[in-house]
Coordinates of N, CA and C in Angstrom, one line a residue:
M1 N 94.6 76.1 82.5 CA 96.0 76.3 82.5 C 96.6 75.9 83.8
Q2 N 97.6 75.1 83.8 CA 98.3 74.6 85.0 C 99.3 75.6 85.5
L3 N 99.2 76.0 86.7 CA 100.2 76.9 87.3 C 101.6 76.3 87.5
Q4 N 102.6 77.0 87.1 CA 104.0 76.5 87.2 C 104.4 76.6 88.7
P5 N 105.3 75.7 89.1 CA 105.7 75.6 90.5 C 106.2 77.0 91.1
D6 N 107.0 77.7 90.3 CA 107.4 79.0 90.8 C 106.3 80.0 91.0
V7 N 105.3 79.9 90.1 CA 104.1 80.8 90.3 C 103.4 80.4 91.6
K8 N 103.2 79.1 91.8 CA 102.5 78.7 93.0 C 103.3 79.2 94.3
K9 N 104.6 79.1 94.2 CA 105.4 79.5 95.4 C 105.3 81.0 95.6
E10 N 105.3 81.8 94.6 CA 105.1 83.2 94.8 C 103.7 83.5 95.3
L11 N 102.7 82.8 94.8 CA 101.3 83.0 95.3 C 101.2 82.7 96.8
V12 N 101.9 81.7 97.2 CA 101.9 81.3 98.7 C 102.6 82.4 99.4
H13 N 103.8 83.0 98.9 CA 104.5 84.1 99.6 C 103.6 85.3 99.7
I14 N 102.9 85.6 98.7 CA 102.0 86.8 98.7 C 100.8 86.6 99.6
G15 N 100.3 85.4 99.6 CA 99.2 85.0 100.5 C 99.6 85.1 101.9
T16 N 100.8 84.6 102.2 CA 101.3 84.7 103.6 C 101.5 86.1 104.0
G17 N 102.1 86.9 103.1 CA 102.3 88.3 103.4 C 100.9 89.1 103.7
C18 N 99.9 88.7 102.9 CA 98.6 89.4 103.1 C 98.0 88.9 104.4
A19 N 98.2 87.7 104.7 CA 97.6 87.2 106.0 C 98.3 87.8 107.2
V20 N 99.6 87.9 107.2 CA 100.3 88.6 108.3 C 100.0 90.0 108.3
G21 N 99.9 90.7 107.2 CA 99.6 92.1 107.2 C 98.2 92.4 107.7
T22 N 97.3 91.5 107.4 CA 95.9 91.6 107.9 C 95.9 91.5 109.4
V23 N 96.6 90.5 110.0 CA 96.6 90.4 111.4 C 97.2 91.6 112.1
V24 N 98.3 92.1 111.5 CA 99.0 93.3 112.1 C 98.0 94.5 112.0
L25 N 97.3 94.6 110.8 CA 96.4 95.7 110.7 C 95.3 95.7 111.7
V26 N 94.7 94.6 111.9 CA 93.5 94.4 112.8 C 94.0 94.6 114.2
A27 N 95.2 94.1 114.6 CA 95.7 94.3 115.9 C 96.1 95.7 116.2
G28 N 96.7 96.3 115.2 CA 97.1 97.8 115.4 C 95.8 98.7 115.5
W29 N 94.8 98.3 114.7 CA 93.6 99.1 114.7 C 92.9 99.0 116.1
A30 N 92.9 97.7 116.6 CA 92.3 97.5 117.9 C 93.1 98.2 119.0
L31 N 94.4 98.2 118.9 CA 95.2 98.8 119.9 C 95.0 100.3 119.9
A32 N 95.0 100.9 118.7 CA 94.8 102.3 118.5 C 93.5 102.7 119.1
W33 N 92.4 101.9 118.8 CA 91.1 102.2 119.4 C 91.1 102.2 120.9
A34 N 91.8 101.1 121.4 CA 91.9 101.0 122.9 C 92.6 102.1 123.6
L35 N 93.5 102.7 122.8 CA 94.3 103.9 123.4 C 93.6 105.2 123.1
G36 N 92.4 105.2 122.6 CA 91.6 106.4 122.4 C 91.7 107.0 121.1
A37 N 92.0 106.3 120.0 CA 92.0 106.9 118.7 C 90.5 107.3 118.3
P38 N 90.4 108.3 117.5 CA 89.0 108.8 117.2 C 88.2 107.9 116.3
F39 N 88.7 106.8 115.8 CA 87.9 105.9 115.0 C 87.6 104.6 115.8
G40 N 86.5 104.0 115.4 CA 86.0 102.9 116.2 C 86.5 101.6 115.7
F41 N 86.3 100.5 116.5 CA 86.6 99.2 116.2 C 85.4 98.3 116.4
S42 N 85.1 97.6 115.4 CA 84.0 96.6 115.5 C 84.3 95.4 114.6
W43 N 83.3 94.5 114.4 CA 83.5 93.4 113.6 C 83.7 93.8 112.1
K44 N 83.3 95.0 111.8 CA 83.5 95.5 110.4 C 85.0 95.6 110.0
V45 N 85.8 95.9 110.9 CA 87.2 96.1 110.6 C 87.9 94.8 110.2
P46 N 87.8 93.7 111.0 CA 88.5 92.5 110.6 C 87.8 91.9 109.3
L47 N 86.5 92.0 109.2 CA 85.8 91.5 108.0 C 86.3 92.2 106.7
S48 N 86.4 93.5 106.8 CA 86.8 94.3 105.7 C 88.3 94.1 105.4
A49 N 89.1 93.9 106.4 CA 90.5 93.7 106.2 C 90.7 92.3 105.5
V50 N 90.0 91.3 105.9 CA 90.2 90.0 105.3 C 89.7 90.1 103.8
L51 N 88.6 90.7 103.6 CA 88.1 90.9 102.2 C 89.1 91.7 101.3
G52 N 89.7 92.7 101.9 CA 90.7 93.5 101.2 C 91.9 92.7 100.9
A53 N 92.4 91.9 101.8 CA 93.5 91.0 101.6 C 93.2 90.0 100.5
F54 N 92.0 89.4 100.5 CA 91.7 88.5 99.5 C 91.6 89.1 98.1
A55 N 91.1 90.3 98.1 CA 91.0 91.1 96.8 C 92.5 91.4 96.3
A56 N 93.4 91.7 97.2 CA 94.7 92.0 96.8 C 95.4 90.7 96.3
W57 N 95.1 89.6 96.9 CA 95.7 88.3 96.5 C 95.1 87.9 95.1
L58 N 93.8 88.1 95.0 CA 93.2 87.8 93.7 C 93.8 88.6 92.5
N59 N 94.1 89.9 92.9 CA 94.7 90.8 91.9 C 96.1 90.3 91.5
F60 N 96.9 89.8 92.5 CA 98.2 89.3 92.2 C 98.1 88.0 91.4
F61 N 97.1 87.2 91.8 CA 96.8 85.9 91.0 C 96.5 86.2 89.6
G62 N 95.7 87.2 89.3 CA 95.4 87.6 87.9 C 96.6 88.0 87.2
L63 N 97.5 88.8 87.9 CA 98.8 89.2 87.3 C 99.6 88.0 86.9
A64 N 99.7 87.0 87.9 CA 100.5 85.8 87.7 C 100.0 85.0 86.5
L65 N 98.7 84.8 86.4 CA 98.2 84.1 85.3 C 98.5 84.8 83.9
T66 N 98.3 86.1 83.9 CA 98.6 86.9 82.7 C 100.0 86.7 82.3
L67 N 100.9 86.9 83.2 CA 102.4 86.8 82.9 C 102.7 85.4 82.4
Q68 N 102.1 84.4 83.0 CA 102.3 83.0 82.6 C 101.8 82.8 81.1
K69 N 100.6 83.3 80.8 CA 100.1 83.2 79.5 C 101.0 84.0 78.5
M70 N 101.4 85.1 78.9 CA 102.3 85.9 78.0 C 103.6 85.2 77.7
A71 N 104.1 84.6 78.7 CA 105.4 83.9 78.5 C 105.2 82.7 77.6
A72 N 104.1 82.0 77.7 CA 103.8 80.8 76.9 C 103.6 81.2 75.4
G73 N 103.1 82.4 75.1 CA 102.9 82.8 73.7 C 104.1 83.3 73.0
A74 N 104.1 83.2 71.7 CA 105.3 83.6 71.0 C 105.2 85.1 70.5
D75 N 104.0 85.5 70.3 CA 103.7 86.8 69.7 C 103.8 87.9 70.7
E76 N 104.8 88.8 70.6 CA 105.1 89.9 71.5 C 103.9 90.9 71.5
A77 N 103.4 91.3 70.4 CA 102.3 92.2 70.3 C 101.1 91.7 71.0
R78 N 100.8 90.4 70.8 CA 99.6 89.9 71.5 C 99.8 89.8 73.0
G79 N 101.1 89.6 73.4 CA 101.4 89.5 74.8 C 101.2 90.9 75.5
R80 N 101.6 91.9 74.8 CA 101.5 93.3 75.3 C 100.0 93.7 75.4
S81 N 99.2 93.3 74.4 CA 97.8 93.5 74.4 C 97.1 92.8 75.6
L82 N 97.5 91.6 75.8 CA 97.0 90.7 76.9 C 97.3 91.4 78.2
M83 N 98.5 91.9 78.4 CA 98.9 92.5 79.6 C 98.1 93.8 79.9
R84 N 98.0 94.6 78.9 CA 97.2 95.9 79.0 C 95.8 95.6 79.4
T85 N 95.2 94.6 78.7 CA 93.8 94.2 79.0 C 93.6 93.7 80.4
S86 N 94.6 92.8 80.8 CA 94.5 92.3 82.2 C 94.7 93.4 83.2
E87 N 95.6 94.3 83.0 CA 95.8 95.4 83.9 C 94.5 96.3 84.0
L88 N 93.9 96.5 82.9 CA 92.6 97.3 82.9 C 91.6 96.6 83.8
Y89 N 91.3 95.3 83.5 CA 90.3 94.6 84.2 C 90.6 94.4 85.7
R90 N 91.9 94.2 86.0 CA 92.3 94.1 87.4 C 92.1 95.4 88.2
K91 N 92.5 96.5 87.6 CA 92.3 97.8 88.2 C 90.8 98.1 88.3
L92 N 90.0 97.8 87.3 CA 88.6 98.0 87.4 C 88.0 97.2 88.5
G93 N 88.4 96.0 88.6 CA 87.9 95.1 89.7 C 88.2 95.7 91.0
L94 N 89.4 96.1 91.2 CA 89.8 96.7 92.5 C 89.0 98.0 92.8
G95 N 88.8 98.8 91.8 CA 88.0 100.0 91.9 C 86.6 99.7 92.3
L96 N 86.0 98.7 91.7 CA 84.6 98.3 92.0 C 84.5 97.8 93.4
F97 N 85.5 97.0 93.8 CA 85.6 96.5 95.2 C 85.6 97.6 96.2
L98 N 86.5 98.6 95.9 CA 86.5 99.8 96.9 C 85.2 100.6 96.9
I99 N 84.6 100.7 95.8 CA 83.3 101.5 95.7 C 82.3 100.7 96.5
A100 N 82.3 99.4 96.4 CA 81.3 98.5 97.1 C 81.6 98.6 98.6
M101 N 82.9 98.6 99.0 CA 83.2 98.7 100.4 C 82.8 100.1 101.0
F102 N 82.9 101.1 100.2 CA 82.5 102.5 100.6 C 81.0 102.6 100.7
L103 N 80.2 102.0 99.8 CA 78.8 102.2 99.7 C 78.0 101.3 100.7
I104 N 78.5 100.1 100.9 CA 77.8 99.1 101.8 C 78.2 99.4 103.3
P105 N 77.2 99.8 104.1 CA 77.5 100.2 105.4 C 78.1 99.0 106.3
A106 N 78.0 97.8 105.9 CA 78.4 96.7 106.7 C 80.0 96.6 106.6
F107 N 80.6 97.4 105.9 CA 82.1 97.3 105.7 C 82.8 98.6 106.1
N108 N 84.0 98.5 106.4 CA 84.9 99.7 106.7 C 85.8 99.8 105.5
W109 N 85.6 100.8 104.7 CA 86.3 101.0 103.4 C 87.8 101.2 103.6
V110 N 88.2 101.9 104.7 CA 89.6 102.1 105.0 C 90.3 100.8 105.3
A111 N 89.6 100.0 106.2 CA 90.2 98.7 106.5 C 90.3 97.7 105.3
A112 N 89.4 98.0 104.3 CA 89.5 97.1 103.1 C 90.5 97.7 102.1
A113 N 90.8 99.0 102.1 CA 91.7 99.5 101.2 C 93.2 99.3 101.6
I114 N 93.5 99.3 102.9 CA 94.9 99.2 103.3 C 95.5 97.9 102.8
P115 N 94.8 96.7 103.0 CA 95.4 95.5 102.5 C 95.7 95.4 101.0
L116 N 95.2 96.3 100.2 CA 95.5 96.3 98.8 C 97.0 96.6 98.6
L117 N 97.7 97.1 99.6 CA 99.1 97.4 99.5 C 100.0 96.3 100.0
F118 N 99.4 95.3 100.6 CA 100.2 94.2 101.2 C 101.0 93.4 100.2
P119 N 100.6 93.1 99.0 CA 101.5 92.4 98.1 C 102.8 93.2 97.8
Q120 N 102.6 94.5 97.6 CA 103.8 95.3 97.3 C 104.7 95.3 98.6
V121 N 104.1 95.4 99.7 CA 104.9 95.4 101.0 C 105.6 94.0 101.1
T122 N 104.9 93.0 100.8 CA 105.5 91.6 100.9 C 106.7 91.5 100.0
I123 N 106.6 92.0 98.8 CA 107.7 91.9 97.8 C 108.9 92.7 98.3
F124 N 108.6 93.9 98.8 CA 109.6 94.8 99.4 C 110.4 94.1 100.5
V125 N 109.6 93.5 101.4 CA 110.2 92.8 102.6 C 111.1 91.6 102.1
M126 N 110.6 90.9 101.1 CA 111.3 89.7 100.6 C 112.7 90.2 100.0
Y127 N 112.7 91.3 99.3 CA 113.9 91.9 98.8 C 114.8 92.4 99.9
A128 N 114.2 93.1 100.9 CA 115.0 93.6 102.0 C 115.7 92.5 102.8
L129 N 115.0 91.3 102.9 CA 115.6 90.2 103.6 C 116.4 89.3 102.7
R130 N 116.7 89.8 101.5 CA 117.5 89.1 100.5 C 116.9 87.8 100.1
R131 N 115.5 87.7 100.3 CA 114.8 86.6 99.8 C 114.1 87.0 98.5
K132 N 114.8 86.8 97.5 CA 114.3 87.3 96.2 C 113.2 86.4 95.7
P133 N 112.3 87.0 95.0 CA 111.2 86.1 94.4 C 111.9 85.0 93.5
S134 N 111.1 84.0 93.3 CA 111.7 82.8 92.6 C 112.3 83.2 91.3
Q135 N 113.5 82.7 91.1 CA 114.1 82.9 89.8 C 114.0 81.6 89.0
N136 N 113.6 81.8 87.8 CA 113.4 80.6 86.9 C 114.7 80.0 86.5
K137 N 114.7 78.7 86.6 CA 115.9 77.9 86.2 C 115.6 77.2 84.9
G138 N 116.3 77.5 83.9 CA 116.1 76.8 82.6 C 115.5 77.7 81.5
G139 N 115.2 78.9 81.8 CA 114.8 79.8 80.8 C 113.3 79.8 80.5
E140 N 112.5 78.9 81.1 CA 111.0 78.9 80.9 C 110.4 79.8 82.0
T141 N 109.2 80.3 81.7 CA 108.5 81.0 82.7 C 107.1 80.5 82.9

């Protein structure tokens, strides 16, 4: 399936937001640690944050693909079923990701969990700056 230009543009926006959020998270974590916060800072924090941001972007990518498939189909009932199934698998994937981050000592699960909020924050900032997500021209999605 070929991604539509508007979908590609939104994926770039979300990816940029995740990248900026990850840099801010790691810098803030390092600064808090340097100022004496009770939690440590090591290579685990940036690694976990990058993996968390990637998981968040993949989740958004899955949502975008599902919405594009839904819009291409004519059957509304099948579209709803596809959306529910996609949501289930995407949430299951994020849950398994967080469980793995928690169980594997090489990762910091908190630093991996925070970036999962970055796509929502990115969308909120885009609206706050009056930079609305791409609006389709011509009625196709």
